[in-house]
Coordinates of C-alpha atoms and ligand atoms in Angstrom, one line a residue:
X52 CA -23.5 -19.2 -6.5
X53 CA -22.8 -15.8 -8.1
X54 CA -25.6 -13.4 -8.7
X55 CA -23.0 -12.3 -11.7
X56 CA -21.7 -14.0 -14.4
X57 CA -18.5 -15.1 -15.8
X58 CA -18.8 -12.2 -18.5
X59 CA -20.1 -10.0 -15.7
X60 CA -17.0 -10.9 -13.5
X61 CA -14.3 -10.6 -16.4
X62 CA -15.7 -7.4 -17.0
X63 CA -14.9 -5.8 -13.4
X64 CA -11.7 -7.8 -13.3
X65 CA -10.5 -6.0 -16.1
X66 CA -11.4 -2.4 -14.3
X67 CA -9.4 -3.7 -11.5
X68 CA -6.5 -4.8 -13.7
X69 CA -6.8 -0.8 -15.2
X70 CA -6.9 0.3 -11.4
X71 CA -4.0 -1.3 -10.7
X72 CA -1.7 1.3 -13.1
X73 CA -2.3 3.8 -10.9
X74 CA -0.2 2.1 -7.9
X75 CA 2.0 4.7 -6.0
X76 CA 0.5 8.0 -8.3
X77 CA -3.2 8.3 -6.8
X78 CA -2.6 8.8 -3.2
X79 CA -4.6 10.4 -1.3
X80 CA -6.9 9.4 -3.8
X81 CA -8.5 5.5 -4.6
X82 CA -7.2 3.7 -7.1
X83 CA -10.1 3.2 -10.0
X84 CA -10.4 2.0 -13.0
X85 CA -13.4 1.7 -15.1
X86 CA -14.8 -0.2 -18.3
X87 CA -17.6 0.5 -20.4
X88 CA -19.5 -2.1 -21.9
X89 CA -21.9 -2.6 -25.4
X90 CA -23.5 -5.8 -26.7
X91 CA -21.4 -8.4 -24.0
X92 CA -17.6 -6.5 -25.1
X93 CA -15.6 -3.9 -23.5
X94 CA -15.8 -1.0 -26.2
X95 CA -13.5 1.4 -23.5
X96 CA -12.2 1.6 -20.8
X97 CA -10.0 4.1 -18.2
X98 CA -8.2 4.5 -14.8
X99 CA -7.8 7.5 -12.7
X100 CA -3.8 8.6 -13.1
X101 CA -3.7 10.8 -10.1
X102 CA -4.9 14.0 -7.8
X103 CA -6.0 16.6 -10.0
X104 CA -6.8 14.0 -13.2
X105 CA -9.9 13.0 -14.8
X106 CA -11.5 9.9 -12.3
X107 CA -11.9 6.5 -14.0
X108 CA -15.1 6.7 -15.1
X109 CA -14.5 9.8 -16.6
X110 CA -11.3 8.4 -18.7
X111 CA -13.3 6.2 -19.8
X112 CA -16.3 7.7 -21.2
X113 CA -14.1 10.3 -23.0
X114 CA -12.8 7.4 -25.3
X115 CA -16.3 7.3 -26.5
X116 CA -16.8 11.0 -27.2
X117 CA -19.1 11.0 -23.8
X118 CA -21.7 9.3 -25.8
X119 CA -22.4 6.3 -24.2
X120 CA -26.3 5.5 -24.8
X121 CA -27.4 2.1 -23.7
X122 CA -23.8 0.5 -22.2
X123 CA -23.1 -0.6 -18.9
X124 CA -20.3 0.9 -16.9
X125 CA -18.2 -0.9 -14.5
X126 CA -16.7 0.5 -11.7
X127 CA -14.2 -0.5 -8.9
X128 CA -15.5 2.5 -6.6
X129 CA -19.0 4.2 -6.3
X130 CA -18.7 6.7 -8.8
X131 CA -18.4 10.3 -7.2
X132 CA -21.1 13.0 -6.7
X133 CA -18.9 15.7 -5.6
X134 CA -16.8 18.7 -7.0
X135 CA -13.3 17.7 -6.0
X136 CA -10.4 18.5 -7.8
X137 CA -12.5 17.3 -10.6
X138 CA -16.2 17.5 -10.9
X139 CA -18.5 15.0 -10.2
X140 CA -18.7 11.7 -12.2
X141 CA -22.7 11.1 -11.6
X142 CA -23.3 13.9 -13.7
X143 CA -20.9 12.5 -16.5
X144 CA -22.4 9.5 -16.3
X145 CA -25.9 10.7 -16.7
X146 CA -25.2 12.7 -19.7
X147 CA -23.6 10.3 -21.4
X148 CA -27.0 8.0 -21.3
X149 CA -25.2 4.9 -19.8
X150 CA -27.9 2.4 -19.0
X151 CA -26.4 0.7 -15.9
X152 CA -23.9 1.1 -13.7
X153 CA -21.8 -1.9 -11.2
X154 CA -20.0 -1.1 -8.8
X155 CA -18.4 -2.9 -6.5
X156 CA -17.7 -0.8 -3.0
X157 CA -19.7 2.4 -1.6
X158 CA -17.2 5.3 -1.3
X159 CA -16.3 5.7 2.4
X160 CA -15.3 9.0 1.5
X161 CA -18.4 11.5 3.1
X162 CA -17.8 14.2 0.5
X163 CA -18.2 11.9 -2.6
X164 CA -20.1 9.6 -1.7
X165 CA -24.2 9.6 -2.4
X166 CA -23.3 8.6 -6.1
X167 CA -25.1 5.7 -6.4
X168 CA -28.3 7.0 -4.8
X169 CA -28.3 9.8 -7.3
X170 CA -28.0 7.6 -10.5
X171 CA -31.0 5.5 -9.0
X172 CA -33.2 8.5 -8.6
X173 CA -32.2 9.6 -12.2
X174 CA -33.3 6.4 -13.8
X175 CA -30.1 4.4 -13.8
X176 CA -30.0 0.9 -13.0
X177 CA -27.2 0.5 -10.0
X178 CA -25.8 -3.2 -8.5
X179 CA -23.5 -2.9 -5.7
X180 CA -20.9 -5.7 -4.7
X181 CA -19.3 -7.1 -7.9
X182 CA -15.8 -8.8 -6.5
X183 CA -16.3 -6.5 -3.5
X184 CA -13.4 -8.3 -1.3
X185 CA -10.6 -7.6 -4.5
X186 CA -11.7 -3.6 -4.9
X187 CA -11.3 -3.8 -0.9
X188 CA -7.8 -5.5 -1.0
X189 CA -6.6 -2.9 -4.2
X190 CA -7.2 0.4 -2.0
X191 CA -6.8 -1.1 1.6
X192 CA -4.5 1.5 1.9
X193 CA -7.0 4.5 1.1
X194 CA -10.1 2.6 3.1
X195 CA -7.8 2.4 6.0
X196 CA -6.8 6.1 6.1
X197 CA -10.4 7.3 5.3
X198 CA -12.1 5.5 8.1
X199 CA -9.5 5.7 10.6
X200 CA -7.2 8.6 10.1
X201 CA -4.3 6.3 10.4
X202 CA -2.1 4.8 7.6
X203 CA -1.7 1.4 6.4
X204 CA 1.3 0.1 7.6
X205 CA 2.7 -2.6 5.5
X206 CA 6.3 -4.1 7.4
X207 CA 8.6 -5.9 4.5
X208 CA 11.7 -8.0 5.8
X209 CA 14.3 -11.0 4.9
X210 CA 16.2 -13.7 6.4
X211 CA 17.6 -16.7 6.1
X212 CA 16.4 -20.4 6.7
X213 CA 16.9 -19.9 9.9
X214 CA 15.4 -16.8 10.7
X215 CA 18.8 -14.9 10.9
X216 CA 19.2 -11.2 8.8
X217 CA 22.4 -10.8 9.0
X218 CA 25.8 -13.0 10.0
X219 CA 27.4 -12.9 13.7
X220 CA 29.8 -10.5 12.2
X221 CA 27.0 -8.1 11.5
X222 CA 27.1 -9.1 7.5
X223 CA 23.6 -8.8 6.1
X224 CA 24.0 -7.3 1.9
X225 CA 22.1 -9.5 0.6
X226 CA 20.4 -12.3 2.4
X227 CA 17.8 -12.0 -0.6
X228 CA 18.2 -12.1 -4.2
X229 CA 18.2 -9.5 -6.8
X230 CA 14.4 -10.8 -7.7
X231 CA 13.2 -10.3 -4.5
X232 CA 15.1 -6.7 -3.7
X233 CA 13.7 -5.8 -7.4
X234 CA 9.9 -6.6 -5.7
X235 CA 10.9 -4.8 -2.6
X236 CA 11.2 -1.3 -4.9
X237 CA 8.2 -1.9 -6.6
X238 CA 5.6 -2.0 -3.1
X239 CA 8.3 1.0 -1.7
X240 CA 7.1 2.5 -4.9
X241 CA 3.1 2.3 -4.0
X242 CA 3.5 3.6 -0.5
X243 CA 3.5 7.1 1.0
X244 CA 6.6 6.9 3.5
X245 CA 9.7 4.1 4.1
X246 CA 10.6 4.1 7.2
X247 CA 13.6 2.8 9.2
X248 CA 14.8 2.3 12.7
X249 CA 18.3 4.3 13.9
X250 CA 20.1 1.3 13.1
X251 CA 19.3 0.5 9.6
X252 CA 19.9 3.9 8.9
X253 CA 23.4 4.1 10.2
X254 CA 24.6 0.1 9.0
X255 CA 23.1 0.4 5.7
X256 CA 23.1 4.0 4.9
X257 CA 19.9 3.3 2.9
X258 CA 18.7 5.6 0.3
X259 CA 15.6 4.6 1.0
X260 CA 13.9 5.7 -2.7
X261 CA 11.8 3.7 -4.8
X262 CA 13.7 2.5 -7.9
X263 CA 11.3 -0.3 -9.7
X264 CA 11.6 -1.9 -12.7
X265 CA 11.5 -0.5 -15.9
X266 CA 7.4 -0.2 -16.2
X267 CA 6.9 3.3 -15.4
X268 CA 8.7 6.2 -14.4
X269 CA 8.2 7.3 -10.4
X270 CA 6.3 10.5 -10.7
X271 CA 7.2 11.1 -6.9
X272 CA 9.6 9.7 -4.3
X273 CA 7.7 8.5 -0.7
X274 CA 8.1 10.6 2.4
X275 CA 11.9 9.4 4.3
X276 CA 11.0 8.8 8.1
X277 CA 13.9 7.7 10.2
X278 CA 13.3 7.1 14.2
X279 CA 16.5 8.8 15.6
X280 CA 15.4 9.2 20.1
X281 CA 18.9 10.7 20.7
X282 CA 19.1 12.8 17.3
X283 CA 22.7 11.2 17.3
X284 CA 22.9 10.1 13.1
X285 CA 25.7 11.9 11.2
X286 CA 24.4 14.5 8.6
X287 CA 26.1 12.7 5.7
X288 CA 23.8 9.7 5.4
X289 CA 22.0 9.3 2.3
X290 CA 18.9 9.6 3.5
X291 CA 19.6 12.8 4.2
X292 CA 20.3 13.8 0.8
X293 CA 17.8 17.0 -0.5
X294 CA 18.5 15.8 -3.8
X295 CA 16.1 12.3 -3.8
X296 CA 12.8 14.2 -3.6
X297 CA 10.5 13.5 -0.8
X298 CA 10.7 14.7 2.4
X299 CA 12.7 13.6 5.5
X300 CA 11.6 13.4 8.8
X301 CA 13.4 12.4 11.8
X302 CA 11.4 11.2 14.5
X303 CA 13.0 11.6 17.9
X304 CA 12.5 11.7 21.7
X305 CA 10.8 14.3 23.8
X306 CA 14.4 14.9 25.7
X307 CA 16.0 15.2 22.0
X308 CA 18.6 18.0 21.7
X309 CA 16.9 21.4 20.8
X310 CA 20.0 22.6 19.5
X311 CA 20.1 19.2 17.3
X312 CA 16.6 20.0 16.1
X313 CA 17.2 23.3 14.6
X314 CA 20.0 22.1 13.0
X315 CA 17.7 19.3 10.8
X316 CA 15.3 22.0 10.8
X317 CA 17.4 24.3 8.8
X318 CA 19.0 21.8 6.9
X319 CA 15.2 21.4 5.8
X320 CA 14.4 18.5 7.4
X321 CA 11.6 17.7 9.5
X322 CA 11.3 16.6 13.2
X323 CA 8.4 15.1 15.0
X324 CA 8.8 13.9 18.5
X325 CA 7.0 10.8 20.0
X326 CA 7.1 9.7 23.6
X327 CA 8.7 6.6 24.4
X328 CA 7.4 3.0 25.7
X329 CA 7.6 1.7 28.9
X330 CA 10.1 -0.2 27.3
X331 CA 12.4 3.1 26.2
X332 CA 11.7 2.8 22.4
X333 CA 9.9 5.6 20.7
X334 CA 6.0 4.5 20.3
X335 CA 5.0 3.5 17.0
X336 CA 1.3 4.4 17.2
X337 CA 2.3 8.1 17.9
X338 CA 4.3 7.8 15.3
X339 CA 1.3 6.5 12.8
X340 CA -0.7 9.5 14.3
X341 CA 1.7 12.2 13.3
X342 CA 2.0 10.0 9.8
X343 CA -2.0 10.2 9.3
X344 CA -2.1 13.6 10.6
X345 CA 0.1 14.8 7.3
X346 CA -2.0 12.8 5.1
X347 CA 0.2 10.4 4.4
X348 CA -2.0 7.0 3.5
X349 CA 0.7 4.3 3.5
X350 CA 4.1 3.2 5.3
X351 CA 6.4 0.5 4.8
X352 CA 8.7 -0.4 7.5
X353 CA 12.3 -2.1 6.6
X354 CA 13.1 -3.1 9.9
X355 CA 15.9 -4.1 12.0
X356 CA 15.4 -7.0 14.8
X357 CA 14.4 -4.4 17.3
X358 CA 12.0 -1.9 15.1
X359 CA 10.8 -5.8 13.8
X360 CA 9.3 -6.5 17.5
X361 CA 8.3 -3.7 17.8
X362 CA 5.7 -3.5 14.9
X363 CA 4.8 -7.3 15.5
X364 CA 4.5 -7.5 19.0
X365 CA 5.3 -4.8 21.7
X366 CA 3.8 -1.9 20.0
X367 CA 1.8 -3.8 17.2
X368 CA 1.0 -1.6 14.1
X369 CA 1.5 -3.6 10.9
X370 CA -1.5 -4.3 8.9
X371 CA 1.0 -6.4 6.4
X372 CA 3.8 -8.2 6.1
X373 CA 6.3 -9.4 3.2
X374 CA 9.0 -11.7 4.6
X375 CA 11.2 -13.0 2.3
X376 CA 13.3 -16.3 3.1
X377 CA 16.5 -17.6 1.3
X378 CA 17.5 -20.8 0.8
X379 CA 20.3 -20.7 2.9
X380 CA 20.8 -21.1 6.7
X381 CA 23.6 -18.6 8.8
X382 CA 23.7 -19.8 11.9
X383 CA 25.2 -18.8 15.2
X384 CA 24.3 -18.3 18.5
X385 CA 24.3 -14.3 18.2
X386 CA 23.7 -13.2 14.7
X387 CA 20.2 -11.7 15.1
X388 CA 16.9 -12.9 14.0
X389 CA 13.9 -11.3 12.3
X390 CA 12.7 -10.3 15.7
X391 CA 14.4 -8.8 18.8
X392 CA 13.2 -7.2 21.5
X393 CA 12.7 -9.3 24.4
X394 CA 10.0 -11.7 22.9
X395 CA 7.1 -13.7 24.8
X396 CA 7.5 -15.8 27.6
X397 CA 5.1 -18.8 26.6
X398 CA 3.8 -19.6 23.2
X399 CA 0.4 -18.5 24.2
X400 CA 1.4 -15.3 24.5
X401 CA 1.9 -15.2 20.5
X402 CA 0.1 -13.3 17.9
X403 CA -2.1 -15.5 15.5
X404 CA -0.4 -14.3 11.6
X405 CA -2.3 -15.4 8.7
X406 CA -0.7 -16.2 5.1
X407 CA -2.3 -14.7 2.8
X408 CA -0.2 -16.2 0.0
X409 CA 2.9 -17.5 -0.5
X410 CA 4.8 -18.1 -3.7
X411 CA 8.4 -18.4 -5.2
X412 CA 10.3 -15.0 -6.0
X413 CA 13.3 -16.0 -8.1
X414 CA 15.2 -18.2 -5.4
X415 CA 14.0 -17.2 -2.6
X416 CA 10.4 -17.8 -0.5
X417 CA 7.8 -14.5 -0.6
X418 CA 4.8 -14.9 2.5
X419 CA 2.5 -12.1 2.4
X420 CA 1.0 -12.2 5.9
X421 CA -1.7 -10.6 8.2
X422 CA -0.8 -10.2 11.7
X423 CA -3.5 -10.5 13.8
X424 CA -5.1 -6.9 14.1
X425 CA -4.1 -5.8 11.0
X426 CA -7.0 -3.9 9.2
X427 CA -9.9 -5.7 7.8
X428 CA -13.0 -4.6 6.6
X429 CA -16.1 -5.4 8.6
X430 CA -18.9 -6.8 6.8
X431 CA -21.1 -3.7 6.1
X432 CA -17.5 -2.0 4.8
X433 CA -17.4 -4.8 2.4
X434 CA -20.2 -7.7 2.2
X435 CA -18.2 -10.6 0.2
X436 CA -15.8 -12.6 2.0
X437 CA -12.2 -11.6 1.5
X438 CA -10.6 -14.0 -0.8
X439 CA -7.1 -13.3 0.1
X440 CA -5.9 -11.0 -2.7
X441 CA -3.1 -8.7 -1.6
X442 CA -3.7 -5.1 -3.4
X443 CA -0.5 -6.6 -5.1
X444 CA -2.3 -9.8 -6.2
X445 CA -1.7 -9.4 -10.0
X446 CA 2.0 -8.8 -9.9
X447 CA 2.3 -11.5 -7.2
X448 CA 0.5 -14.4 -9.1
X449 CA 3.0 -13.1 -12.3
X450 CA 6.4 -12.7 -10.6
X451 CA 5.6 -16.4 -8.9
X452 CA 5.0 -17.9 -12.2
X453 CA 8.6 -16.6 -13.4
X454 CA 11.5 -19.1 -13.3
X455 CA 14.0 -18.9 -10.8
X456 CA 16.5 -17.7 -13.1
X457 CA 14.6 -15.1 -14.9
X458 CA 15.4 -11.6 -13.8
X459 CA 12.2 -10.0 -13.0
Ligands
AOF1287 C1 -14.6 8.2 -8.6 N1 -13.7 7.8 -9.6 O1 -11.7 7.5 -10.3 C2 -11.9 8.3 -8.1 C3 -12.8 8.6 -7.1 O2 -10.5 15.6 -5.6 P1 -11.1 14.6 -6.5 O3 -12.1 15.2 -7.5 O4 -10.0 13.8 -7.3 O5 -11.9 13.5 -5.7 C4 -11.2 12.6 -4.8 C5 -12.2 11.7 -4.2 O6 -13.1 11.1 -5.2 C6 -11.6 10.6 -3.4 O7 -11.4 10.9 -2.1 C7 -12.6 9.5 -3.6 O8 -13.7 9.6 -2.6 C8 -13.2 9.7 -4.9 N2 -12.4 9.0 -5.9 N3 -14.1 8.6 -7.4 O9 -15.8 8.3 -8.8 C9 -12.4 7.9 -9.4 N4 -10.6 8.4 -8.0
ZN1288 ZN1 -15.6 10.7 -9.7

């Protein structure tokens, strides 16, 4: 039994669902959205747009003229007691004359955190833990980063049936449908960085920018990181291009061409090196550390077979994982599948991958998956049980309700 009810529940639902417009605009902040309530109805409500803008409960309490005597205020995050790029939302709060305030997660953030302590010492009623496991799942990205240093890797990929991503003949545009491309922009959207093996880059000539549908316009392109060991891709490859926005960085190895490193330098590119595995690729989790290290919260991989094994099983690193199957089967001894590398030897050896849901997108099959040591929150992070919402959950529940037909 819930200690909160329905109303109670509905109410921090709907500060989540406000949340939730700040996907791919708040990094390095939280996404937070907040409601304020009078006499059992929402009478405002707010979501924090971005670095530098007013936090969620401040939004929200402005749509009342700050006068907010007697309602409750709920809250996604522990409001803030610090001067940030904005000042702190405790004393907002206070002067206001809200009565009481839920929240559902403490801020792991040391600098603003303390927030909910101070409202209790000033008289204001505080109850921690309202659909605690959803506000986890809507910023795992920002939880990760803050208490580990290292971003949220999120791996998205799609094949057929059969597990192939591309034909003998090396044909892979598209194994999946517009639908599911169309949801592949919107998470590349929400994340900090795309990045893509040597490969990919060179087959596909990716562009590698977030282009979702029509709901709002991208204030900012993610970071372009391409792992090039031999610094051998031509210039003239679209992810190259200055004119996308968003850095590029090449990642190569330590024996990489100095001369071939100036020239991306001055070209304006950047390089970071990472040593290589005992298997002779370049090491993912020196990668994620030089991808924490420039504050960068998020990644999504678009992998090829071999970056695929990689992040799944010889140099594990994905917290998440889209795969997307169509309804169709390839075939063939040698077109490759969704993982290369050289594989385990007995079935023991595999790593355990949860679904976390699984639904239709337009034709094709969506999984959203947890590999085994992917991030999760231990229980003093978050105290209620993770349901199993993805920090996409809304948009997943909707696009899976569509018909197959309808272009989404
Ligand atoms: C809140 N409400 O809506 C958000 C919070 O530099 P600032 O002032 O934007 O502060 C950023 C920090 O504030 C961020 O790291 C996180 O700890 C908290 N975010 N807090 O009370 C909000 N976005
Ligand atoms: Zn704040």
């Amino acid at each position: 039994m819930s200690r909160w009810t329905p109303k109670q529940t509905g109410f921090m639902k709907e500060a989540l669902r406000l949340a939730r417009q700040g996907w791919g605009q708040v990094s390095p902040n939280p996404m937070v959205g907040a409601v304020l309530v009078k006499d059992d109805e929402i009478v405002a409500g707010g979501w924090h747009t971005g670095p530098g803008q007013p936090h969620a409960e401040a939004a929200a309490l402005a749509e009342l003229d700050h006068k907010a005597r007697g309602c409750d205020l709920y809250v996604n995050l522990e409001p803030c007691d610090h001067q940030g790029r904005t000042g702190p939302c405790t004393e907002l709060i206070l002067e206001s004359g809200v009565k009481k305030v839920y929240y559902s997660l403490p801020d792991p953030n040391p600098t603003a955190s303390g927030g909910a302590a101070k409202l209790e010492e000033a008289g204001v009623e505080v109850d921690r833990g309202l659909l605690a496991g959803e506000a986890w799942e809507l910023n795992q990205f920002f939880f990760k980063f803050v208490l580990t240093g290292k971003p949220f890797v999120v791996l998205k990929t799609a094949a057929s049936l059969d597990g192939k991503i591309a034909t003998s003949a090396g044909d892979s545009r598209w194994i999946s449908s517009k639908a599911a491309r169309n949801f592949g922009h919107h998470i590349r959207a929400g994340v900090d960085a795309i990045l893509v093996g040597r490969g990919t880059a060179e087959k596909d000539d990716p562009e590698l920018s977030a282009r979702p549908w029509g709901r709002r316009k991208m204030h900012r392109q993610p970071w372009r990181i391409v792992l090039d060991p031999t610094l051998r891709l031509p210039a003239g490859l679209k992810l190259f291009d200055r004119k996308l926005g968003g850095p590029t960085v090449v990642v190569c190895a330590p024996e990489a061409d100095e001369e071939a490193k100036s020239t991306l330098r001055r070209r304006g590119h950047t390089v970071w090196e990472a040593p290589r595995t005992p298997g002779g690729l370049l090491s993912l989790s020196s990668v994620m550390e030089q991808v924490g290290a420039a504050g960068l919260q998020s990644v999504l991989i678009e992998p090829g077979a071999t970056l695929a094994a990689s992040a799944l099983q010889e140099d594990p690193v994905a917290d998440l994982l889209h795969v997307f199957l169509a309804p169709t089967f390839i075939g063939g001894q040698t077109a490759p599948s969704l993982l290369g590398g050289k594989g385990v030897r007995q079935l023991t050896e595999t790593r355990e991958v949860e679904i976390i849901k699984l639904g239709r997108m337009g034709p094709d099959i969506h999984l959203l998956l947890r590999p085994e040591g992917g991030f999760r929150p231990t229980r003093t992070q978050s105290p209620a049980p993770i349901l199993g919402y993805g920090n996409l959950d809304d948009d997943l529940d909707e696009i899976y309700r569509q018909e197959p037909g309808e272009e989404i």
